[in-house]
Amino acid sequence: MKNMQVNANKNSNLSLAGALVLAGGAALALSQYFIWIHAPVEVTMGLVQKIFYLHLPAAWWGMICFFIVFCASIGFLLRRSPAMDQLAASAAEIGLLYSTMALATGSLWARVSWNTWWTWDPRLSTALIMWFIYAGYLVLRQSIDNRRKMRMVAAVLGIMAFLNVPLVFLSARMWRSIHPAVFASEGGGLEPEMLTTVIVCVVSLGLLTAGLLMFRFRQKNIQERVLDLYRH
Amino acid sequence: MSLEMTYLIASNVVIWLGIGGYVFYLAAVQKKLERKLEQLEELSHEQ
Amino acid sequence: MKCRPLALAAKDLRLVFADGAGIIQPVLLGLILVFVFSLSTPVGEEVPAQAAAAIFWLATSFAVILVFNTLYSLEGANQARIGLLLSPMPVQYIWMGKALSGLVLLLTAQIFFLPAIIVFLGQDLMVSWPGALGTILLIDWGLVAVGSLLGAMSQGHSARDSLLSVVVFPLLVPLLLAGISMGSFFLGEGTGGEPGSWLGLVLAFNALFTGAALVLFPFIYGEY
């Protein structure tokens, strides 16, 4: 009886995740309206500035996913529960996906407005280095056969990777300060329509992130249990 | 179509392809899982 | 009471130097790297100081990977690792001992890299030897702190060198940037960047990862 209840609970978790993904997808589709029609064209940067509305949420939510990896890794080392490890793995996957998207869109944007695919900007370099670290993290998870050991090592790496972020950012900034700064950083005041668009995009991608993360987390959990059944 | 428009559309495509690709990947993993579950159920029926 | 980390390091060093391969391999790889990079400029042209510093630290990073793989595989035979784990001392002493022996091996390798930089890459101007050596020592500290922690995961595996480098190199980026920048300063290309602030960054990195290693090492180095 209790078991069934737990199962029902978990099923509703899964459908909540599905609902979140659907809502996020719909919201993201809606935000296309905001991006193309509602937001005005920026005066100096022109049409291409609209890349920003997808670039920024991807970068932010990617970073938040990496932060979740950090927290879940600490949780795993404290409690040794496989669920924490599965959460960390799911968050790392999604964070890697988002930072890939942020890097790709950022590169496209740079090509138009700065006429170069890549420049040594502290944020850009930090994102790229984080991408490398978490790609390594996922490769590491694949290549250690002993599952208990893999979880421990991955948790340690998940903590170290995030501790490294401020240092990477600082060093990237100091590195650039040696060379002349060619490009002024963007920013300045946002018009109200732009601000609404940004908020809509951040929220809709956030919904999608939450849904994807919950779904992937549950999926990984079930995957491991099924694999265990095969082994017995 | 202006160069800017091309790049703007390209970056939108990147986002949608990224998320869509990931959702398809998740669906594929899920399908494989269900097949494995069915196998396990058959095994337990035979016993 | 003997100082146990020192005893551990001495044991590792005796083993490595008796065999020789553990130190010859990183030295050779580094020298080959330096030589190959000397081909990157046309004959007769000078290699910029920054490029020379970058090559020096690249060779050192590869040496870190090889050195710690060797050090942690020493206990692979006959399950000697269990003996090490059972010895009555904090597990962190193992990290410390391996870091110390790693530091010695790394410095040994760098003794060969430094002349190689001067010979193959034509760097002849050294602003301040004590400053340069101090910098190398400080950065090496950070390298061995991280290397000794993550190298422990290669225990029980052979042929995991490539995996270790994929994981370790991006973590070392702040340290390598500092090393390259300060290195080019000491090789006589002090263009505006102040070594002082890089020094602060290196110290912060070392403190952070030494602390992290002390806390996290017991999780990695265990019997699974």
XYZ file of C-alpha atoms in Angstrom:
503
model
C 0.000 0.000 0.000
C 2.699 2.419 1.044
C 4.704 1.387 -1.975
C 1.846 2.213 -4.294
C 1.517 5.593 -2.745
C 5.196 6.260 -3.279
C 4.823 5.179 -6.872
C 1.825 7.428 -7.357
C 3.825 10.267 -5.875
C 6.680 9.645 -8.219
C 4.347 9.398 -11.175
C 2.856 12.765 -10.338
C 6.424 14.087 -10.114
C 6.995 12.848 -13.615
C 3.823 14.390 -14.947
C 4.699 17.652 -13.214
C 8.002 17.556 -15.055
C 6.164 16.895 -18.325
C 3.792 19.765 -17.639
C 6.704 22.078 -16.860
C 8.453 21.138 -20.087
C 5.277 21.745 -22.097
C 4.626 25.048 -20.345
C 8.225 26.094 -20.868
C 8.079 25.179 -24.542
C 4.855 27.113 -25.003
C 6.265 30.083 -23.108
C 9.397 29.991 -25.212
C 7.253 29.999 -28.353
C 5.321 32.946 -26.923
C 8.549 34.754 -26.131
C 9.324 34.636 -29.861
C 6.499 37.152 -30.233
C 8.109 39.369 -27.627
C 11.512 39.071 -29.256
C 10.454 39.787 -32.815
C 7.542 42.173 -32.393
C 7.227 43.576 -28.881
C 10.855 44.557 -28.285
C 12.036 47.603 -30.233
C 15.114 47.491 -32.417
C 18.135 48.767 -30.530
C 19.443 52.034 -31.931
C 23.193 51.465 -31.983
C 23.477 47.707 -32.234
C 20.529 47.191 -34.526
C 18.521 44.079 -35.149
C 21.233 41.693 -34.057
C 20.909 42.868 -30.460
C 17.805 40.652 -30.267
C 20.107 37.644 -29.962
C 20.615 38.907 -26.429
C 17.107 37.817 -25.391
C 17.980 34.154 -25.828
C 21.689 34.446 -25.145
C 21.311 35.857 -21.657
C 18.756 33.346 -20.272
C 20.778 30.441 -21.644
C 23.931 31.724 -19.967
C 22.162 32.423 -16.673
C 20.309 29.161 -16.412
C 23.438 27.308 -17.466
C 25.325 28.880 -14.582
C 22.477 28.035 -12.204
C 22.626 24.422 -13.381
C 26.330 24.358 -12.577
C 25.528 25.751 -9.149
C 23.022 22.912 -8.686
C 25.812 20.455 -9.556
C 27.902 22.059 -6.807
C 25.129 21.834 -4.179
C 24.135 18.297 -5.150
C 27.780 17.208 -5.008
C 28.117 18.524 -1.471
C 24.840 16.814 -0.631
C 26.120 13.559 -2.035
C 29.336 13.652 -0.007
C 27.363 14.392 3.161
C 24.539 11.889 2.723
C 25.913 9.410 0.162
C 22.509 9.141 -1.458
C 22.567 8.103 -5.128
C 19.707 10.525 -5.817
C 22.005 13.484 -5.164
C 24.516 12.097 -7.609
C 21.835 11.617 -10.243
C 20.661 15.189 -9.700
C 24.212 16.469 -10.149
C 24.650 14.476 -13.355
C 21.369 15.735 -14.803
C 22.151 19.344 -13.920
C 25.623 19.060 -15.455
C 24.147 17.752 -18.699
C 21.616 20.552 -18.963
C 24.135 23.164 -17.893
C 26.489 21.960 -20.596
C 23.695 22.153 -23.178
C 22.816 25.699 -22.136
C 26.364 26.946 -22.074
C 26.862 25.448 -25.529
C 23.856 27.434 -26.727
C 25.072 30.582 -24.981
C 28.524 30.231 -26.538
C 27.108 29.573 -30.012
C 24.714 32.511 -29.922
C 27.366 34.717 -28.387
C 29.748 33.801 -31.155
C 27.155 34.616 -33.833
C 26.466 37.931 -32.151
C 30.171 38.754 -31.937
C 30.577 37.958 -35.627
C 28.030 40.579 -36.600
C 28.748 43.376 -34.184
C 32.493 42.950 -33.620
C 33.342 41.208 -36.887
C 35.075 38.346 -35.116
C 33.909 34.922 -34.001
C 35.795 35.014 -30.756
C 37.338 37.598 -28.509
C 39.023 37.461 -25.150
C 36.176 38.777 -23.064
C 36.221 37.685 -19.396
C 32.651 36.400 -19.463
C 33.120 34.626 -22.768
C 36.342 32.964 -21.670
C 34.876 31.984 -18.320
C 31.924 30.371 -20.078
C 34.240 28.469 -22.413
C 36.459 27.213 -19.596
C 33.411 26.138 -17.590
C 32.211 24.332 -20.701
C 35.497 22.425 -20.842
C 35.397 21.556 -17.144
C 31.850 20.201 -17.211
C 32.417 18.355 -20.468
C 35.341 16.686 -18.704
C 33.063 15.972 -15.752
C 30.575 14.125 -17.961
C 33.322 12.217 -19.780
C 34.749 11.200 -16.415
C 31.372 9.864 -15.306
C 31.223 7.703 -18.409
C 34.664 6.242 -18.105
C 34.952 4.970 -14.537
C 33.362 1.537 -14.307
C 33.189 1.233 -10.534
C 29.996 3.119 -9.789
C 30.710 3.921 -6.136
C 34.084 5.332 -6.991
C 32.707 7.215 -9.994
C 30.154 8.952 -7.776
C 32.753 10.019 -5.232
C 35.186 11.321 -7.830
C 32.428 13.098 -9.738
C 31.169 14.790 -6.569
C 34.664 16.013 -5.709
C 35.112 17.334 -9.215
C 31.672 18.968 -9.148
C 32.703 20.922 -6.050
C 36.135 21.901 -7.344
C 34.752 23.012 -10.687
C 32.429 25.550 -9.122
C 34.989 26.771 -6.591
C 37.129 27.581 -9.586
C 34.617 29.945 -11.236
C 35.602 33.197 -9.482
C 39.296 32.500 -10.030
C 38.746 31.754 -13.708
C 36.772 34.958 -14.122
C 39.343 37.063 -12.264
C 42.249 35.638 -14.190
C 40.460 36.101 -17.510
C 39.822 39.739 -16.635
C 43.395 40.351 -15.571
C 44.612 38.656 -18.711
C 42.702 41.031 -20.901
C 43.789 44.098 -18.972
C 47.313 43.473 -20.254
C 46.132 43.812 -23.831
C 44.200 46.876 -24.878
C 40.465 46.456 -24.567
C 39.212 46.694 -28.117
C 35.524 46.385 -27.488
C 33.426 48.304 -25.055
C 31.175 46.050 -23.038
C 27.480 46.188 -23.763
C 24.959 47.371 -21.224
C 23.496 50.749 -20.578
C 19.844 51.403 -19.914
C 17.173 48.982 -21.094
C 13.896 50.272 -22.424
C 10.786 48.965 -20.628
C 9.704 46.819 -23.608
C 13.164 45.304 -23.712
C 13.051 44.612 -20.003
C 9.704 42.800 -20.288
C 11.072 40.746 -23.152
C 14.136 39.780 -21.147
C 11.993 38.786 -18.176
C 9.624 36.747 -20.348
C 12.533 34.924 -21.940
C 14.298 34.237 -18.643
C 11.110 32.929 -17.028
C 10.119 30.723 -19.959
C 13.561 29.182 -20.273
C 13.519 28.753 -16.491
C 10.276 26.756 -16.664
C 11.774 24.609 -19.376
C 14.945 24.099 -17.347
C 13.039 23.026 -14.254
C 10.956 20.585 -16.297
C 13.918 19.109 -18.154
C 15.928 18.791 -14.955
C 13.120 17.021 -13.076
C 12.452 14.708 -15.960
C 16.094 13.833 -16.532
C 16.608 13.300 -12.804
C 13.706 10.836 -12.582
C 14.823 9.156 -15.775
C 18.354 8.627 -14.512
C 16.974 7.236 -11.278
C 14.780 4.699 -13.096
C 17.573 3.875 -15.521
C 19.916 2.910 -12.703
C 17.260 0.839 -10.948
C 16.457 -1.076 -14.132
C 20.160 -1.696 -14.716
C 20.467 -2.999 -11.162
C 17.599 -5.423 -11.793
C 19.483 -6.794 -14.792
C 22.608 -7.275 -12.718
C 20.885 -9.266 -9.993
C 17.494 39.380 -46.187
C 20.054 41.402 -44.313
C 23.122 39.868 -42.744
C 21.844 40.762 -39.281
C 18.557 38.968 -39.919
C 20.413 35.848 -41.033
C 22.478 35.766 -37.881
C 19.478 36.467 -35.682
C 17.553 33.597 -37.237
C 20.617 31.375 -36.997
C 20.923 31.987 -33.284
C 17.231 31.239 -32.794
C 17.711 28.021 -34.726
C 20.641 27.127 -32.474
C 18.486 27.474 -29.370
C 15.564 25.495 -30.757
C 17.776 22.784 -32.195
C 19.629 22.494 -28.898
C 16.523 22.121 -26.791
C 14.684 20.015 -29.368
C 17.665 17.735 -29.775
C 17.901 17.238 -26.041
C 14.183 16.451 -25.758
C 14.515 13.894 -28.556
C 17.495 12.366 -26.803
C 15.486 12.095 -23.592
C 12.608 10.482 -25.490
C 14.961 7.945 -27.064
C 16.435 7.042 -23.674
C 12.923 6.678 -22.274
C 11.893 4.358 -25.104
C 14.931 2.178 -24.513
C 14.121 2.052 -20.819
C 10.565 0.922 -21.502
C 11.814 -1.833 -23.774
C 14.116 -3.048 -21.034
C 11.274 -2.995 -18.538
C 9.140 -5.095 -20.884
C 11.950 -7.616 -21.163
C 12.191 -7.802 -17.393
C 8.427 -8.305 -17.101
C 8.540 -11.143 -19.627
C 11.336 -12.762 -17.687
C 9.431 -12.562 -14.437
C 6.287 -14.031 -16.083
C 8.238 -17.004 -17.342
C 9.503 -17.870 -13.902
C 57.781 10.618 15.962
C 58.960 11.000 12.402
C 57.219 13.350 10.054
C 55.050 10.911 8.151
C 54.317 12.894 4.976
C 58.056 13.367 4.566
C 58.660 9.659 5.082
C 56.005 8.872 2.458
C 57.517 11.334 0.005
C 60.991 9.919 0.581
C 59.693 6.409 -0.071
C 58.018 7.497 -3.327
C 61.102 9.341 -4.490
C 63.370 6.384 -3.793
C 61.054 4.150 -5.791
C 60.776 6.551 -8.706
C 64.459 7.365 -8.949
C 65.477 3.731 -8.548
C 63.400 2.855 -11.576
C 64.016 6.052 -13.517
C 61.136 5.759 -15.965
C 58.836 7.821 -13.773
C 60.998 10.897 -14.166
C 62.501 10.295 -17.601
C 59.112 10.130 -19.303
C 57.850 13.601 -18.288
C 61.257 15.150 -18.959
C 61.406 13.641 -22.440
C 57.847 14.618 -23.291
C 58.492 18.181 -22.144
C 61.699 18.484 -24.133
C 59.948 17.162 -27.250
C 57.157 19.695 -26.745
C 59.640 22.550 -26.456
C 61.500 21.356 -29.525
C 58.355 20.975 -31.638
C 57.156 24.429 -30.646
C 60.495 25.869 -31.665
C 59.415 24.956 -35.203
C 56.411 27.266 -34.954
C 58.442 30.302 -36.020
C 60.501 30.699 -39.195
C 64.229 30.080 -38.837
C 66.041 33.119 -37.508
C 63.023 34.767 -35.966
C 62.677 35.153 -32.235
C 59.979 33.423 -30.237
C 58.114 36.010 -28.147
C 58.675 35.746 -24.401
C 54.983 35.091 -23.792
C 54.983 32.150 -26.188
C 58.082 30.744 -24.497
C 56.428 31.036 -21.095
C 53.285 29.357 -22.427
C 55.316 26.448 -23.808
C 57.175 26.108 -20.517
C 53.923 25.828 -18.565
C 52.384 23.500 -21.128
C 55.319 21.134 -20.743
C 54.955 21.437 -16.969
C 51.225 20.625 -17.081
C 51.877 17.440 -19.021
C 54.580 16.594 -16.507
C 52.040 17.035 -13.684
C 49.730 14.474 -15.277
C 52.490 11.919 -15.875
C 54.111 12.426 -12.471
C 50.942 11.897 -10.468
C 49.891 8.928 -12.531
C 53.229 7.348 -11.699
C 53.083 8.303 -8.032
C 49.630 6.881 -7.463
C 50.328 3.719 -9.419
C 53.241 2.916 -7.097
C 50.814 1.379 -4.619
C 49.016 -0.543 -7.339
C 51.126 -3.677 -6.992
C 50.139 -6.260 -4.401
C 47.358 -3.989 -3.141
C 49.887 -1.974 -1.188
C 47.309 0.804 -1.168
C 45.352 -1.003 1.543
C 48.444 -1.018 3.694
C 48.831 2.690 3.180
C 45.188 3.254 4.089
C 45.464 1.133 7.228
C 48.532 2.913 8.578
C 47.661 4.932 11.695
C 47.676 8.459 10.353
C 45.206 10.886 8.801
C 44.491 10.052 5.155
C 45.430 13.614 4.251
C 49.048 12.740 5.017
C 49.000 10.584 1.899
C 47.893 13.597 -0.135
C 50.634 15.653 1.467
C 53.313 13.027 0.881
C 52.333 12.577 -2.747
C 52.193 16.349 -3.249
C 55.680 16.726 -1.794
C 57.216 13.972 -3.907
C 55.310 15.339 -6.908
C 56.798 18.771 -6.254
C 60.310 17.349 -6.190
C 59.739 15.436 -9.428
C 58.175 18.477 -11.085
C 61.099 20.689 -10.097
C 63.488 18.062 -11.416
C 61.672 18.119 -14.752
C 61.694 21.913 -14.808
C 65.461 21.946 -14.330
C 65.548 20.449 -17.827
C 62.752 22.584 -19.289
C 64.286 25.915 -18.328
C 67.540 25.480 -20.288
C 65.508 23.990 -23.130
C 63.468 27.190 -23.313
C 66.678 29.206 -23.370
C 68.368 27.023 -25.990
C 65.554 26.116 -28.385
C 63.392 29.212 -28.060
C 66.224 31.713 -27.865
C 65.288 33.349 -24.574
C 68.400 34.887 -23.109
C 67.146 37.711 -20.956
C 66.158 36.904 -17.406
C 65.020 39.910 -15.404
C 65.454 38.385 -11.969
C 66.425 34.817 -11.220
C 65.225 34.757 -7.584
C 61.881 36.231 -8.604
C 61.475 33.737 -11.430
C 62.381 30.774 -9.247
C 60.046 31.933 -6.483
C 57.234 32.277 -9.007
C 57.863 28.819 -10.399
C 57.845 27.370 -6.896
C 54.575 29.105 -5.980
C 52.780 28.006 -9.119
C 54.121 24.492 -8.732
C 52.546 24.407 -5.294
C 49.100 24.970 -6.821
C 49.797 22.445 -9.571
C 50.770 19.684 -7.162
C 47.877 20.476 -4.793
C 45.357 19.866 -7.582
C 47.429 17.116 -9.190
C 47.774 15.160 -5.967
C 44.038 15.384 -5.279
C 42.779 14.411 -8.720
C 45.693 12.106 -9.489
C 44.363 9.912 -6.710
C 41.405 9.032 -8.905
C 43.723 7.294 -11.336
C 44.499 4.689 -8.679
C 43.601 1.220 -9.805
C 43.429 2.232 -13.439
C 46.103 2.062 -16.019
C 46.002 4.163 -19.169
C 43.927 6.904 -17.604
C 46.456 9.633 -18.356
C 44.389 11.153 -21.097
C 41.264 11.231 -18.948
C 43.129 12.927 -16.127
C 44.459 15.619 -18.434
C 40.999 16.389 -19.798
C 39.746 16.924 -16.272
C 42.762 18.680 -14.764
C 43.831 21.116 -17.490
C 40.741 23.323 -17.504
C 40.838 23.488 -13.703
C 44.390 24.772 -13.873
C 43.594 27.613 -16.278
C 43.837 30.481 -13.741
C 47.187 29.186 -12.549
C 48.505 28.735 -16.089
C 47.410 32.231 -17.107
C 49.237 33.598 -14.078
C 52.285 31.507 -14.893
C 52.401 32.614 -18.509
C 51.905 36.259 -17.635
C 54.515 36.292 -14.877
C 56.835 34.147 -16.958
C 56.777 36.588 -19.842
C 57.474 39.351 -17.327
C 60.562 37.572 -16.054
C 61.714 36.758 -19.583
C 61.896 40.468 -20.194
C 58.542 41.294 -21.729
C 57.005 43.154 -18.832
C 54.267 44.920 -20.744
C 52.135 46.707 -18.230
C 50.797 43.682 -16.432
C 51.811 43.869 -12.807
C 53.102 40.588 -11.375
C 51.830 41.679 -7.974
C 48.155 41.116 -8.720
C 48.920 37.812 -10.442
C 50.803 36.815 -7.312
C 47.643 37.454 -5.298
C 45.648 35.296 -7.683
C 48.150 32.448 -7.411
C 48.112 32.637 -3.620
C 44.307 32.604 -3.607
C 44.268 29.588 -5.929
C 46.799 27.745 -3.785
C 44.982 28.469 -0.539
C 41.590 27.520 -1.987
C 42.667 24.250 -3.513
C 44.960 23.234 -0.674
C 42.001 23.644 1.661
C 39.652 21.870 -0.737
C 42.120 19.008 -1.127
C 42.449 18.549 2.645
C 38.667 18.277 2.936
C 37.972 16.257 -0.212
C 40.922 13.873 -0.426
C 39.491 11.216 1.923
C 36.503 10.850 -0.418
C 38.652 10.093 -3.449
C 41.355 7.951 -1.912
C 39.601 4.978 -0.416
C 38.969 1.338 -0.958
C 36.138 0.726 -3.357
